[in-house]
Amino acid sequence: MDYNVLAELLAATVRVAAPLIFVALGAVLSESAGTFAVGVEGMMLMGAFSGAVLTFVTKSWAFGLLGSAMSGAALALIVAIATARFRTDHMVTGLSVNILALGLTSYLLRGLFGGKTPVINLPTLDAIQIPWLCNLPLIGRALFEQSLLTYAAFFLVIPMHLFLKKTQTGLMLRAVGENPAAAFSAGTDPIRVRAVAIIVCGAFAGLGGAVLSLQELGTFTDGMTNGRGFIALAAVIIGRWQPLFVMLGCLLFGAASALAFNLQGWSLPISSYVIQMTPYLLALAVLCGIGRRARMPAAIGRSFTRN
Amino acid sequence: MRCSESQDPADPSPMLQMQGICKRYGAVRANENINFSVTRGQIVGLLGENGSGKSTLMKILFGMVRPDGGTIRFKGQALSGHTPRDAIRAGIAMIHQHFMLVDAMTVAENVMLGWKKAGAWLHDRQVAEQIRSTSQEYGLDLDPDAMVGDLPFGKRQRLEIVKALLRGAELLVLDEPTSNLSPPEVTALLAVMRRIAGDSRSIIFITHKLAEVFRVCQEVTVLRDGKNAGRCSTEGTTRAELARMMVGREFGLATPRVEMGSGAEVLEVTTITLKDSSGLKLLDEITFSVREGEILALAGVDGNGQTELVEVLAGLQAASSGRIALHGRDLTKTDVTQRLRAGLAYIPVDRATTSLVPGMTIAENLGLRDFAEPPLRRGLRLNHPAFYSRAVSRISEFGIRADGPGATVDTLSGGNQQKIVVAREIGRKPRVLIAFQATWGLDPGATRFVIDQILALRNSGGAVLYLSSDLEELLGIGDRIGVIANGRLVGIVPREKANPAEIGLLMAGGGLLPAALEINEDLG
Ligand SMILES: Nc1ncnc2c1ncn2[C@@H]1O[C@H](COP(=O)(O)OP(=O)(O)OP(=O)(O)O)[C@@H](O)[C@H]1O
Ligand SMILES: [Mg+2]
């Protein structure tokens, strides 16, 4: 493989990983507090949709981003009320909102723009070059010539790590996911902590969706997240709920997607659909290997009731 | 009569006043119109049999459990509809009987959890330093960086104590804090309690060991069947009187010891060594044997290799080297199921994780060891009526207080959970019983009962290995007594030759003479 192709692959890896990182960091919050984040796929889709629509209507990126975070959070609110307050099953609830989001976005798209094949066309966010650094060999373009939201995704990792490890709130959040009774007796309200964690997770997942629609593609199409939310969940497991490792997990899937995309250009005698499956097959393989050993938050999936 | 019904008339405005507290769980009345008060600067003992409602009352005080009725006044303010957060703010701290710790976090993280002084941005280094100094000061050795999940039970108890001490509340609730501590540690803790009360702070102290009550408490409140059974000052009462108040009757005579002669060797353990991943010896060439109709009692401070020894014997861990034989048959390489079949029974220290499945019913838990054999199995199916009838008989034989065989184990009081474990293991009539802190958390009546059951097993020819940190109990039950210290088995002596002071010294690894002497004093 020649040098330019490799540099291009690295740049694509980082670019593809960015939306995954947003979603995965959100999922880390929700799951560390004890709620399976199955609904991130739907929250991401909602974010992608509202981001695109609002930016299109208001002509403002800021409104678009705000809208995507808020719509992701709104969908998450449903999950929060159902699971934390009414103790529904996390898997079922998550899957339901995923289906809800798929239907709702397709419906609203047609309702708002009419016609059979509605089109939103947006200029995508430009790459920002960091002077000097972007000229570094091999990694220069990958790390220092990316769009705003990509930088933002990677910059979020450290604060998230510090939040979970070094702050009282983060400690409490993890305690709620490990042993809600202990957290309760230490003076917190596990139900509220879980609800807030889920809602913030929704906002993050929404932003992840916005990266896709505003920065990558400049449009919204039905079901455009296409399983990326689930890939982010796999990255969370690979990274064992620790933001730094989760980021590496996202990069791994980014690399797989970038490679798959690249391979399609080589006109190999394999169906392009098979090649597109590689990141998902990789996710399965990695989960079989690492997933077994990963230690989940001890109380994940279990509801908390007070006597 | 020195003991009044409930209220202390001498203190019209106590620091804490709980009145008419009621709490029902289904058909069980855990608390029925309970009155309870604490005077500032006092240590108040709260006594009662297993399931009498002590923990429930304290959880209501701390806001963990909502009462059905009653009022609470603390420092003149009403506490109602409160949560632990409000209780903590008001100045109450509590050590729970079933620890409230996060296994996947370090000791320091557990201490910082919810502690204002640890800062919104955690001052982890300062806290670690404080943990070190506090635990040293009080003789409770604790490493702030250790993972709680890896700690033996005794250490977790120390962690709960250090946590509460560091927070320094005005009213400290200790729900059976001494049940897993060795005698020197108990002495240290009681000294700390006296010091705290000296600062005009108050303590509510729940324990089943009456001797401890007399060492530190000024006042005692006794509960029976969820109701007040009386309140007295420790100066005006005796152990026997308290015991009578708790159970409502006098204790009967202990099971007599039958002289067994020397039977055949049943359990033979030869040079068992266990190394951890760094090569450190957790067990060092342990060799002993137990005969038919004999109880070998092993004393030791928790964390000296007891857990490892019993787990190696039960088949939960593999020894690095050495041999285990039962009736001459080599069991070293066999798994748990085979050992159970061979007639081994095991009562572990942590009932909630190794022994019981808290979410399953009493009947199911009682059948956990033999569900694969008739009568509990019928063809390929479980025989539910057999589970049920076995449970009914064990519940009455062992005096388990519960809503019935269908109640889940996590709704039982701590002592009653322990009775289920004991009932299951002894009910199997094993050839060898390994019991590790078998009376942990049991009230005096139930303790007596368990010891009687173990003696009866011995009298009928069973071999028993009995480990505990309670010296008094070991000296009472053992035919031979040994000490385990630093992973080594030292000085097995016949019961006639056992000397508490010497054993105390061996337990402490040879150092600490004063602690050993204090043990002696306790036995008097
Ligand atoms: N969550 C619950 N659900 C149903 N019943 C319960 C629950 N908690 C306690 N109980 C019942 O309430 C009664 C009192 O229990 P409690 O734990 O207060 O006893 P205790 O005095 O602390 O006993 P021990 O000395 O064994 O700890 C018991 O009969 C117990 O079965
Ligand atoms: Mg209790």
Coordinates of N, CA and C and ligand atoms in Angstrom, one line a residue, chain B residues 49-56 59 97-98 175-176 206 208 351 412-415 441, ligand 2:
Chain B
E49 N -33.4 -10.7 69.4 CA -33.1 -11.9 68.6 C -33.1 -11.6 67.2
N50 N -32.7 -12.6 66.4 CA -32.7 -12.4 64.9 C -34.1 -12.2 64.5
G51 N -34.2 -11.2 63.7 CA -35.6 -10.9 63.1 C -36.5 -10.1 64.1
S52 N -35.9 -9.6 65.1 CA -36.7 -8.8 66.1 C -37.0 -7.4 65.6
G53 N -36.3 -7.0 64.6 CA -36.7 -5.7 64.0 C -35.6 -4.6 64.3
K54 N -34.4 -4.9 64.7 CA -33.4 -3.9 65.0 C -33.0 -3.2 63.8
S55 N -32.6 -4.0 62.7 CA -32.1 -3.3 61.5 C -33.2 -2.5 60.9
T56 N -34.4 -3.0 60.9 CA -35.5 -2.3 60.3 C -35.7 -0.9 61.0
K59 N -32.9 1.3 59.9 CA -33.0 1.8 58.5 C -34.1 2.8 58.4
Q97 N -25.5 -3.5 58.6 CA -25.2 -4.9 58.9 C -24.7 -5.6 57.6
H98 N -25.4 -5.4 56.5 CA -25.0 -5.9 55.2 C -24.3 -4.7 54.5
D175 N -24.6 -1.2 63.2 CA -25.5 -2.4 63.1 C -24.5 -3.6 63.0
E176 N -24.3 -4.3 64.2 CA -23.4 -5.4 64.3 C -22.0 -5.2 63.7
I206 N -25.7 -2.1 67.9 CA -26.4 -3.3 67.8 C -25.4 -4.5 67.9
H208 N -24.9 -8.9 69.1 CA -25.5 -10.1 69.8 C -24.6 -10.6 70.9
R351 N -22.5 -15.4 53.5 CA -23.7 -16.1 53.1 C -24.3 -15.5 51.9
L412 N -35.2 -11.8 54.5 CA -35.0 -12.3 55.8 C -34.0 -11.4 56.6
S413 N -34.1 -11.5 57.9 CA -33.1 -10.8 58.7 C -31.8 -11.6 58.6
G414 N -30.7 -10.9 58.8 CA -29.4 -11.5 58.7 C -29.3 -12.8 59.4
G415 N -29.7 -12.9 60.6 CA -29.5 -14.1 61.4 C -30.3 -15.2 60.8
G441 N -23.4 -13.2 63.2 CA -24.7 -12.5 63.2 C -25.9 -13.2 63.9
Ligands
MG2 MG -30.2 -6.9 61.6

